Each structure stands twice: as structure tokens, then as C-alpha cells.
Amino acid sequence: MKAIHSLLLALGLLAPLHVVADSLGGYPDNCGTASDEAYGSGFEAGVSSCYSDPGSCGISLSSCLPAPSFGETEPNDNLVSADPLQLNANFWGQSYGPQDQDWYYTQTTSPNQNIIVNFSTPGSADPSGWKVTIRDAAGNIFAEFDTGVTGSGGTAGDTIVYRATLGLVGSYYVVVQPYDSAKVYSAYQLAVSLQDSGLGTPNYVVGFHDVETEPNDFPNISDPLATSVTMYGVVNLSFNDTVPPSDGEDPDATYTWGQGEEDWFVYYSQGNELISVTFCEREGCGLGDWQMEVYNMATATQIVNGVPRTSVVPLLSFNTKNTDSDGDAVDPETFLLGLDQPGYYFVRVSHKRLFTAPCENYNFVSDNMPGGHGDTCGPCDPSNGNSCYVPVDSASCSTGLSCRNETVDECVPGIETGCVLDGASGSYYKTTALCGCSVFGGVVETPEGAYTSPYNFTWFATQLPPHTYDTEAYQDFINRANPYN
């Protein structure tokens, strides 16, 4: 009865509308048809829109998928054995142990496609405790999701949804692994879909990071640095030089091996650049401490030509570390440098240097020899500042050595080096020449138990004047009216 009443009421309401339409010159006969067509067209557009972007309509892929009828095939623990993903279909998987990783792959068909990952744990409303990563064809991680945190795709029922845009056309991998021990041996469901994003921004093949290529132990075989791209390296052990016992130790103690090798990098600056260098910023370094030095082309060329590094002054030198005295991790340190002139700049990385480095080689000080050093001499007592006067034949002083005569009580001329008898006074003296440290030892400071340490550093370069004083803004500031001038 109520339905009939409502129908009559509806018909009654339509009558005045018809009268109004007649008064306006007649109601179009095809209005209903056009309305139906418009509705149908809009409905189809809405369906198409929801299909391409279900999230905008409040619809999740998982709510439309049937229960999985297939899943991972073990072993699928790496790139090679990864399972191919059937798009828009649920896969079931399971953790079979603490080290088990489940790898899946899909292939994009156009640039900048969105990948939508749906993850759920059947029988449990709590999907947390899992790590889902998206990797490129080389295995580099560029998206990582914690299933305990809602991603940009939100949630749909008991399913958590994640999104990422894949810039290049090719193979991509989805890796699932529990990080919570309580979730080991648990089951999960995974579904993946791809959609065109409409984004036309071009993408390029670039490295997630760079790595040194050995050998790079001299400036002329340096590895190039790219601004803002993290460089990875390792200070290899080098046991080519020995270092005598340091001051205070038993002089008969065994000589120690000098540790460490040099890693060289090169960067071309356009000039007027601000440089910031941060060690261990991208990810944790191995246990160890490092020294970094920066040279320009002129000083690096000196090193290539054989000038001892201890005789060449770098533009910048600093020690850095990623652990404190207790071995606990510390925040990365950032160092700033301004490069005024365009040109090549060279970066040297090695183990942290001690401030009290022992002397490795002693040579006579000479004004006529390259580097200011002559023949081998010594060793000297380090407590005297790594230099001493050593007896020499007087003829040697003519080669530019720094010589002097020292009075002695007695010596045997012709037998003892440098011994001279002054016939006029009957006294003895010895001719001596200055012997100094030409190369300091390679002993470096490393944390206890650490010998070879991997490192990474990020070199940021910004094309700006290195000083505010050099900017037009500062000149404008100087020219402003100031009542106190």
C-alpha cells in the first residue's frame, strides 16, 4: 500500500513540472534519451577511472581478487630464481626460516608506471613485522616498506597497500622478508598491479652509488667523483714498509708494519663552488677511522712526480670517524670547503693518521737535491725532534749538505768518519751534517680489532660563491642607507 501511495505522490509532483514546461514552449522530446546517454557516458568514464586508479574510488585491488590458487615456488631467494608475478592476482607465500627471502619479479611496459603492492597476512589482522622492498634489475633497493606503517596506498580491510613509480622500462623485483622473529614461519599474501601514471618526465640510467676501482693509488689514476652521488671504497691493507719502535718503547723491539693504502678521487669544479663532504651518511661504514685530503692540480702533480707527500701541503686535511672511544656509533661529520678557481681537484682517502707519527726514513738535508734530501742517514733519536747531526767526510759538504764542525776530545783521523786533527791547536773535531726525517711512518689509528674498513662518503657541490661577501646581495646591503654610518 505504501509503494502505491508513493507512486501516486510522485506522479502528482510531476504534473506541475509538465505545465511549466509547456509554458516555456514545450519540453524536448529527446530529453530523456540525452539524459540516459549522458548518464551512460559518465558511468563508463567513471568505471574506466576507477579501473585505472581504484584507490581514488575507495576500491582496493585486494577487495576484487579471489583467494590465491598459486604462490611462491622455492627456492626463490635471489634475482636468478625469482618467481614471475601474474599481475592483479594474489600469491600466497610463507617464511620458511630466519634467512628466507622471497623474490618476485614483474616487467614494466612504459616509463613511469606505478607499481601497487598489496600485502596481507591471512588469519591475522596485524600485518606488521614484515619488510617489503622494491629493487631494480641490479638488485639495488629504491623503495622499502615496513608493513607496520601505512604507506601512500593506505589500507583496505586487512590489506596494506604500497605504491611506487618505476621510472625505467625493464624488470623490477619485489622481495618479502620478516624482520620480526615472531613472524618467521608465518604466511602472507601478495598481489601486484601496474598502471600508467601519465607522467612524462624522462628518466635516465644512473648509479645508486659509485665505487672505487682499483688501482686508484695515485692522482693520475683517480676515480671521478659525481656531486651528490655517494662513493664507496675500502682502505686495503698494505704491508710494504716497516716502522721502527716509537719513543719510549724497547729499542730492540720488533719493527711494526705500516698499514693502509691510498684511495684517490678527482673532481672537476666550475669554480665558485661550495663543497660539503660527509662520511658514512648514506649508510653505516665499517668499524674504522679515516683521513681525507684535498689537493689542487699543482700539488697533485708534485706527488705524481715523486715529491714525498709529507713535503706537499694539501688544501684541506681532516680526520674523521664513525665510532667513539667506546666503540659506539656517532653521527656523521660534515666538512665544508670553498673552491674558488675552476679546475681539477684531487681527494685522497686513507686510514686516520696519528698526530705523533714515527719516522720511517732519514736522509741528509741538502739544498741541491730534489725534495731537499740527500743520501740515507740516521736513524736519529725521536726525542730530539727526528733530526740529528751525523759525521760525514768534509768533501761531502760541498754537495749542499748543511754541515758544521763539532769539537771532540779525541778521534782517529782517516779511520773515524769526519775526524780532523787541527795541527795548529792540536785539538780534534768532527765534520757533521744535518740528518732529518724525510718520510714519516705509515702507522695509522684504527679501532681495536679493526684492520680493513669499508667507508662511504658523499661529495656535494653547489654552484655558489664560496663567501657571502662575493654576492650581489651583499653589495646591495653595503649600499643601503644607514643612519649610523
Coordinates of N, CA and C in Angstrom, one line a residue, residues 241-432:
D241 N 106.1 -1.3 4.1 CA 107.0 -0.5 4.8 C 107.0 -0.9 6.3
T242 N 108.2 -0.8 6.9 CA 108.3 -1.1 8.3 C 108.6 0.2 9.0
V243 N 108.2 0.3 10.3 CA 108.3 1.4 11.1 C 109.0 1.1 12.4
P244 N 110.1 1.8 12.8 CA 110.8 1.5 14.0 C 110.0 1.7 15.2
P245 N 110.5 1.1 16.3 CA 109.7 1.3 17.6 C 109.6 2.8 17.9
S246 N 108.5 3.2 18.5 CA 108.2 4.6 18.8 C 109.0 4.9 20.1
D247 N 109.0 6.2 20.4 CA 109.8 6.7 21.5 C 109.2 6.2 22.8
G248 N 110.0 5.7 23.7 CA 109.6 5.1 24.9 C 109.5 3.6 24.9
E249 N 109.5 3.0 23.7 CA 109.5 1.5 23.6 C 110.9 1.0 23.7
D250 N 110.9 -0.3 23.9 CA 112.2 -1.0 23.9 C 112.9 -0.8 22.5
P251 N 114.1 -0.2 22.5 CA 114.7 0.0 21.2 C 115.0 -1.3 20.4
D252 N 115.0 -2.4 21.1 CA 115.2 -3.7 20.4 C 113.9 -4.4 20.0
A253 N 112.8 -3.7 20.3 CA 111.5 -4.3 19.9 C 111.4 -4.5 18.4
T254 N 110.5 -5.4 18.0 CA 110.3 -5.7 16.6 C 109.7 -4.5 15.9
Y255 N 110.2 -4.2 14.7 CA 109.6 -3.2 13.9 C 108.2 -3.6 13.5
T256 N 107.3 -2.6 13.4 CA 105.9 -2.8 13.0 C 105.7 -2.5 11.5
W257 N 104.7 -3.2 11.0 CA 104.4 -2.9 9.6 C 103.5 -1.7 9.5
G258 N 103.8 -0.9 8.5 CA 102.9 0.3 8.2 C 101.7 -0.2 7.5
Q259 N 100.5 0.3 7.9 CA 99.2 -0.2 7.4 C 98.7 0.8 6.5
G260 N 97.7 0.4 5.6 CA 96.9 1.3 4.8 C 97.5 1.5 3.4
E261 N 96.5 1.8 2.5 CA 96.9 2.2 1.1 C 96.1 3.5 0.8
E262 N 96.4 4.1 -0.3 CA 95.7 5.4 -0.6 C 94.7 5.2 -1.7
D263 N 93.5 5.8 -1.5 CA 92.5 5.8 -2.5 C 92.4 7.3 -3.0
W264 N 92.5 7.5 -4.3 CA 92.5 8.8 -4.9 C 91.2 9.0 -5.8
F265 N 90.6 10.2 -5.7 CA 89.5 10.5 -6.4 C 89.7 11.9 -7.0
V266 N 89.0 12.2 -8.1 CA 89.2 13.5 -8.8 C 87.8 14.1 -9.1
Y267 N 87.7 15.5 -9.0 CA 86.5 16.2 -9.2 C 86.9 17.4 -10.0
Y268 N 86.1 17.7 -11.1 CA 86.3 19.0 -11.8 C 85.3 20.0 -11.4
S269 N 85.8 21.1 -10.9 CA 85.0 22.2 -10.4 C 84.9 23.3 -11.5
Q270 N 83.7 23.9 -11.6 CA 83.4 25.0 -12.5 C 83.9 26.4 -11.8
G271 N 84.3 26.3 -10.6 CA 84.7 27.5 -9.8 C 83.6 28.1 -9.1
N272 N 83.9 28.8 -8.0 CA 82.9 29.4 -7.2 C 81.9 28.4 -6.7
E273 N 82.4 27.3 -6.1 CA 81.6 26.2 -5.6 C 81.8 26.0 -4.1
L274 N 80.7 25.7 -3.5 CA 80.7 25.3 -2.1 C 80.7 23.7 -2.0
I275 N 81.6 23.1 -1.3 CA 81.7 21.7 -1.2 C 81.5 21.3 0.2
S276 N 80.6 20.3 0.3 CA 80.4 19.7 1.7 C 80.7 18.2 1.5
V277 N 81.4 17.6 2.5 CA 81.8 16.2 2.5 C 81.3 15.6 3.8
T278 N 80.6 14.5 3.6 CA 80.1 13.8 4.8 C 80.5 12.3 4.7
F279 N 81.1 11.8 5.7 CA 81.4 10.3 5.7 C 80.3 9.6 6.4
C280 N 80.1 8.4 5.9 CA 79.1 7.4 6.5 C 77.7 8.0 6.6
E281 N 77.3 8.9 5.7 CA 76.0 9.5 5.7 C 75.0 8.6 5.0
R282 N 75.3 7.9 3.9 CA 74.4 7.1 3.2 C 74.0 5.9 3.9
E283 N 75.0 5.2 4.5 CA 74.7 4.1 5.3 C 75.9 3.9 6.2
G284 N 75.8 3.0 7.2 CA 76.8 2.8 8.2 C 78.1 2.3 7.5
C285 N 79.3 2.8 8.0 CA 80.6 2.4 7.5 C 81.0 1.2 8.4
G286 N 82.1 0.5 7.9 CA 82.7 -0.5 8.7 C 83.4 0.2 9.9
L287 N 83.8 -0.6 10.9 CA 84.4 -0.1 12.0 C 85.8 0.5 11.6
G288 N 86.0 1.8 11.8 CA 87.3 2.4 11.4 C 87.2 3.9 11.4
D289 N 88.4 4.5 11.2 CA 88.5 5.9 11.1 C 89.3 6.2 9.9
W290 N 89.1 7.5 9.3 CA 89.7 7.8 8.1 C 90.3 9.2 8.1
Q291 N 91.2 9.4 7.1 CA 91.7 10.7 6.9 C 91.4 11.1 5.4
M292 N 91.0 12.3 5.2 CA 90.7 12.8 3.8 C 91.6 14.1 3.6
E293 N 92.2 14.1 2.4 CA 92.9 15.3 2.0 C 92.5 15.8 0.6
V294 N 92.5 17.1 0.4 CA 92.1 17.6 -0.9 C 93.3 18.4 -1.5
Y295 N 93.7 18.1 -2.8 CA 94.8 18.8 -3.4 C 94.3 19.4 -4.7
N296 N 95.0 20.5 -5.2 CA 94.7 21.0 -6.5 C 95.6 20.3 -7.5
M297 N 95.5 20.8 -8.8 CA 96.2 20.1 -9.8 C 97.8 20.3 -9.6
A298 N 98.2 21.4 -9.1 CA 99.6 21.7 -9.0 C 100.2 20.8 -7.9
T299 N 99.6 20.6 -6.8 CA 100.1 19.8 -5.7 C 100.0 18.3 -6.0
A300 N 98.9 18.0 -6.7 CA 98.8 16.5 -7.1 C 99.8 16.2 -8.1
T301 N 100.2 17.1 -9.0 CA 101.2 16.8 -9.9 C 102.6 16.6 -9.3
Q302 N 102.8 17.3 -8.2 CA 104.1 17.1 -7.4 C 104.2 15.7 -6.9
I303 N 103.1 15.2 -6.4 CA 103.0 13.8 -5.8 C 103.3 12.8 -6.9
V304 N 102.7 13.0 -8.1 CA 102.9 12.1 -9.2 C 104.3 12.1 -9.7
N305 N 105.0 13.3 -9.5 CA 106.4 13.4 -9.9 C 107.4 12.9 -8.9
G306 N 106.9 12.4 -7.8 CA 107.8 11.7 -6.8 C 108.1 12.6 -5.6
V307 N 107.6 13.8 -5.5 CA 107.8 14.6 -4.3 C 107.1 13.9 -3.1
P308 N 107.8 13.6 -2.0 CA 107.2 13.0 -0.9 C 105.9 13.7 -0.4
R309 N 104.9 12.9 -0.1 CA 103.6 13.6 0.3 C 103.8 14.5 1.5
T310 N 104.7 14.1 2.4 CA 104.9 14.9 3.6 C 105.5 16.3 3.2
S311 N 106.0 16.5 2.0 CA 106.5 17.8 1.6 C 105.5 18.6 0.8
V312 N 104.3 18.0 0.6 CA 103.3 18.7 -0.2 C 102.1 19.1 0.7
V313 N 101.7 20.3 0.7 CA 100.7 20.8 1.6 C 99.3 20.8 0.9
P314 N 98.4 20.0 1.4 CA 97.1 19.9 0.8 C 96.2 21.2 1.1
L315 N 95.2 21.3 0.3 CA 94.2 22.4 0.5 C 93.4 22.2 1.8
L316 N 93.1 20.9 2.1 CA 92.3 20.6 3.2 C 92.7 19.2 3.7
S317 N 92.7 19.0 5.0 CA 93.1 17.7 5.5 C 92.3 17.5 6.9
F318 N 91.7 16.4 7.0 CA 91.0 16.2 8.3 C 90.9 14.7 8.6
N319 N 90.8 14.4 9.8 CA 90.5 13.0 10.3 C 89.0 12.9 10.6
T320 N 88.4 11.8 10.3 CA 87.0 11.6 10.7 C 86.8 10.2 11.2
K321 N 85.7 10.0 11.9 CA 85.5 8.7 12.5 C 84.0 8.4 12.6
N322 N 83.6 7.2 12.7 CA 82.2 6.9 12.9 C 81.9 6.1 14.2
T323 N 83.0 6.1 15.1 CA 82.8 5.5 16.4 C 83.5 6.3 17.4
D324 N 83.1 6.3 18.7 CA 83.7 7.0 19.8 C 84.7 6.1 20.5
S325 N 85.3 6.5 21.5 CA 86.3 5.8 22.2 C 85.8 4.5 22.8
D326 N 84.5 4.4 23.0 CA 83.9 3.1 23.5 C 83.5 2.2 22.4
G327 N 83.7 2.6 21.1 CA 83.3 1.8 20.0 C 81.8 2.0 19.6
D328 N 81.1 3.0 20.2 CA 79.7 3.2 19.8 C 79.7 4.1 18.6
A329 N 78.6 4.0 17.8 CA 78.5 4.8 16.6 C 78.2 6.2 17.0
V330 N 78.7 7.1 16.2 CA 78.5 8.6 16.3 C 77.9 9.1 15.0
D331 N 77.3 10.3 15.1 CA 76.7 10.9 14.0 C 77.8 11.3 13.0
P332 N 77.4 11.2 11.7 CA 78.4 11.6 10.6 C 78.9 13.1 10.8
E333 N 80.1 13.3 10.4 CA 80.7 14.7 10.5 C 80.6 15.2 9.1
T334 N 80.3 16.5 8.9 CA 80.3 17.2 7.6 C 81.4 18.3 7.6
F335 N 82.2 18.3 6.6 CA 83.2 19.3 6.4 C 83.0 20.1 5.2
L336 N 83.2 21.4 5.3 CA 82.9 22.4 4.2 C 84.1 23.0 3.6
L337 N 84.1 23.2 2.3 CA 85.3 23.7 1.6 C 84.8 24.6 0.4
G338 N 85.4 25.7 0.2 CA 85.1 26.5 -0.9 C 86.1 26.4 -2.0
L339 N 85.7 26.2 -3.3 CA 86.6 26.1 -4.4 C 86.4 27.3 -5.3
D340 N 87.4 28.2 -5.3 CA 87.3 29.5 -6.0 C 87.6 29.4 -7.5
Q341 N 88.6 28.7 -7.8 CA 89.1 28.6 -9.2 C 88.6 27.3 -9.9
P342 N 88.2 27.4 -11.2 CA 87.8 26.2 -11.9 C 89.0 25.3 -12.1
G343 N 88.8 24.0 -12.2 CA 89.9 23.1 -12.5 C 89.7 21.8 -11.8
Y344 N 90.7 20.9 -11.9 CA 90.6 19.6 -11.3 C 91.1 19.6 -9.8
Y345 N 90.4 18.9 -9.0 CA 90.8 18.8 -7.6 C 90.8 17.3 -7.2
F346 N 91.8 16.9 -6.4 CA 92.0 15.5 -6.1 C 91.8 15.3 -4.6
V347 N 91.2 14.1 -4.4 CA 90.8 13.8 -3.0 C 91.5 12.5 -2.6
R348 N 92.2 12.5 -1.5 CA 92.9 11.3 -1.0 C 92.2 10.8 0.2
V349 N 91.9 9.5 0.3 CA 91.3 8.9 1.5 C 92.2 7.7 2.0
S350 N 92.5 7.7 3.3 CA 93.3 6.6 3.9 C 92.8 6.5 5.3
H351 N 93.5 5.6 6.0 CA 93.2 5.4 7.4 C 93.6 6.7 8.2
K352 N 92.9 6.9 9.3 CA 93.2 8.1 10.2 C 94.7 8.1 10.6
R353 N 95.3 9.2 10.4 CA 96.7 9.4 10.8 C 96.9 9.8 12.2
L354 N 97.9 9.3 12.9 CA 98.3 9.7 14.2 C 99.0 11.1 14.2
F355 N 98.8 11.9 15.2 CA 99.5 13.1 15.3 C 101.0 12.9 15.7
T356 N 101.3 11.8 16.3 CA 102.7 11.5 16.6 C 103.2 10.4 15.8
A357 N 103.4 10.7 14.5 CA 103.8 9.6 13.5 C 105.3 9.4 13.7
P358 N 105.8 8.2 13.8 CA 107.2 7.9 13.9 C 107.9 8.1 12.5
C359 N 109.2 8.3 12.5 CA 109.9 8.5 11.3 C 110.3 7.1 10.7
E360 N 110.1 7.1 9.3 CA 110.4 5.8 8.6 C 111.7 5.9 7.9
N361 N 112.0 7.0 7.3 CA 113.3 7.2 6.5 C 114.0 8.4 6.9
Y362 N 115.3 8.4 7.1 CA 116.1 9.5 7.4 C 117.1 9.8 6.2
N363 N 117.2 11.1 5.8 CA 118.1 11.5 4.7 C 118.8 12.8 5.1
F364 N 120.0 13.0 4.6 CA 120.7 14.2 4.8 C 119.9 15.4 4.2
V365 N 119.9 16.5 4.9 CA 119.3 17.7 4.4 C 120.2 18.4 3.4
S366 N 119.7 18.6 2.1 CA 120.5 19.1 1.1 C 119.8 20.2 0.3
D367 N 120.5 21.2 0.0 CA 120.0 22.3 -0.8 C 120.0 22.0 -2.3
N368 N 120.8 21.0 -2.7 CA 121.0 20.8 -4.1 C 120.2 19.6 -4.7
M369 N 119.5 18.9 -3.8 CA 118.8 17.6 -4.2 C 117.3 17.9 -4.3
P370 N 116.6 17.2 -5.2 CA 115.2 17.3 -5.3 C 114.5 16.9 -4.0
G371 N 113.5 17.7 -3.6 CA 112.8 17.5 -2.3 C 113.6 17.9 -1.1
G372 N 114.9 18.4 -1.3 CA 115.7 18.9 -0.2 C 116.3 17.8 0.6
H373 N 116.5 16.6 0.0 CA 117.0 15.4 0.8 C 118.2 14.8 0.0
G374 N 119.2 14.4 0.7 CA 120.3 13.7 0.0 C 120.3 12.2 0.3
D375 N 121.5 11.7 0.6 CA 121.7 10.2 0.8 C 121.0 9.8 2.2
T376 N 120.8 8.5 2.3 CA 120.3 7.9 3.5 C 121.2 8.2 4.7
C377 N 120.7 8.4 5.9 CA 121.4 8.6 7.1 C 120.6 8.1 8.3
G378 N 121.1 8.4 9.5 CA 120.4 8.1 10.7 C 120.4 6.6 11.1
P379 N 119.5 6.1 11.9 CA 118.4 6.9 12.4 C 118.8 7.9 13.6
C380 N 117.9 8.8 13.9 CA 118.1 9.8 14.9 C 117.1 9.4 16.1
D381 N 117.4 10.0 17.2 CA 116.6 9.8 18.4 C 115.3 10.7 18.3
P382 N 114.1 10.0 18.2 CA 112.9 10.8 18.0 C 112.7 11.8 19.1
S383 N 113.2 11.6 20.3 CA 113.0 12.6 21.3 C 113.7 13.9 21.0
N384 N 114.6 13.9 20.0 CA 115.3 15.2 19.6 C 114.6 15.8 18.4
G385 N 113.4 15.4 18.1 CA 112.7 16.0 17.0 C 112.9 15.4 15.7
N386 N 113.3 14.1 15.6 CA 113.5 13.4 14.4 C 114.6 14.0 13.5
S387 N 115.6 14.6 14.1 CA 116.7 15.1 13.4 C 118.0 15.1 14.2
C388 N 119.2 15.0 13.6 CA 120.4 14.9 14.3 C 121.5 15.3 13.4
Y389 N 122.7 15.5 13.9 CA 123.9 15.7 13.1 C 124.8 14.5 13.1
V390 N 125.1 14.0 11.9 CA 125.8 12.8 11.7 C 127.2 13.1 11.0
P391 N 128.3 12.4 11.5 CA 129.6 12.6 11.0 C 129.7 12.3 9.5
V392 N 130.3 13.2 8.7 CA 130.5 13.0 7.2 C 131.9 13.4 6.8
D393 N 132.3 12.9 5.7 CA 133.6 13.4 5.1 C 133.4 14.9 4.7
S394 N 134.4 15.7 5.0 CA 134.3 17.1 4.7 C 134.0 17.4 3.3
A395 N 134.5 16.5 2.4 CA 134.2 16.7 0.9 C 132.7 16.6 0.6
S396 N 132.0 15.9 1.4 CA 130.5 15.8 1.2 C 129.8 17.1 1.4
C397 N 130.4 18.0 2.2 CA 129.7 19.2 2.5 C 129.6 20.1 1.2
S398 N 130.4 19.9 0.3 CA 130.4 20.7 -0.9 C 129.2 20.4 -1.8
T399 N 128.5 19.3 -1.5 CA 127.3 18.9 -2.3 C 126.0 19.6 -1.9
G400 N 126.2 20.5 -0.9 CA 125.0 21.3 -0.5 C 124.4 20.8 0.8
L401 N 125.2 19.9 1.6 CA 124.7 19.5 2.9 C 124.8 20.6 3.9
S402 N 124.0 20.5 4.9 CA 124.1 21.5 6.0 C 125.0 21.0 7.0
C403 N 126.3 21.5 6.9 CA 127.4 20.9 7.8 C 127.8 21.9 8.9
R404 N 128.5 21.3 9.9 CA 129.1 22.1 10.9 C 130.2 21.2 11.6
N405 N 131.2 21.9 12.3 CA 132.2 21.2 12.9 C 132.0 21.2 14.4
E406 N 132.1 20.0 15.0 CA 131.9 19.8 16.4 C 133.2 19.3 17.1
T407 N 133.6 20.0 18.1 CA 134.8 19.7 18.9 C 134.6 18.4 19.7
V408 N 135.6 17.5 19.6 CA 135.6 16.3 20.4 C 136.9 16.1 21.1
D409 N 136.9 15.3 22.2 CA 138.1 15.1 22.9 C 139.2 14.4 22.1
E410 N 138.8 13.4 21.4 CA 139.8 12.7 20.6 C 139.1 11.8 19.6
C411 N 139.7 11.6 18.4 CA 139.2 10.7 17.4 C 140.4 10.3 16.6
V412 N 140.2 9.3 15.7 CA 141.3 8.8 14.8 C 141.1 9.2 13.4
P413 N 141.9 10.2 13.0 CA 141.8 10.7 11.6 C 142.0 9.6 10.6
G414 N 141.2 9.6 9.5 CA 141.4 8.6 8.5 C 140.7 7.3 8.8
I415 N 140.3 7.1 10.0 CA 139.6 5.9 10.4 C 138.2 6.2 10.8
E416 N 138.0 7.2 11.7 CA 136.6 7.6 12.0 C 136.2 8.7 11.1
T417 N 134.9 8.5 10.6 CA 134.3 9.4 9.6 C 134.3 10.8 10.1
G418 N 134.8 11.7 9.4 CA 134.7 13.1 9.7 C 135.7 13.6 10.7
C419 N 136.6 12.7 11.2 CA 137.6 13.2 12.2 C 138.7 14.0 11.6
V420 N 139.0 15.1 12.2 CA 140.0 16.1 11.7 C 140.9 16.5 12.9
L421 N 142.2 16.5 12.7 CA 143.1 17.0 13.8 C 143.6 18.4 13.3
D422 N 143.3 19.4 14.2 CA 143.7 20.7 13.9 C 145.2 20.8 14.3
G423 N 146.1 20.9 13.3 CA 147.5 20.9 13.6 C 148.0 22.1 14.4
A424 N 147.3 23.2 14.2 CA 147.7 24.5 14.9 C 147.4 24.4 16.4
S425 N 146.3 23.9 16.7 CA 145.9 23.9 18.1 C 146.1 22.5 18.8
G426 N 146.2 21.5 17.9 CA 146.4 20.1 18.5 C 145.0 19.6 19.0
S427 N 143.9 20.2 18.7 CA 142.6 19.7 19.1 C 141.9 18.9 18.0
Y428 N 140.9 18.1 18.3 CA 140.2 17.3 17.4 C 138.8 17.9 17.2
Y429 N 138.3 17.7 16.0 CA 136.9 18.0 15.8 C 136.3 17.0 14.7
K430 N 135.0 17.0 14.6 CA 134.3 16.1 13.6 C 133.4 17.0 12.7
T431 N 133.5 16.7 11.4 CA 132.6 17.4 10.5 C 131.3 16.6 10.5
T432 N 130.2 17.3 10.7 CA 128.9 16.6 10.8 C 127.9 17.3 9.8

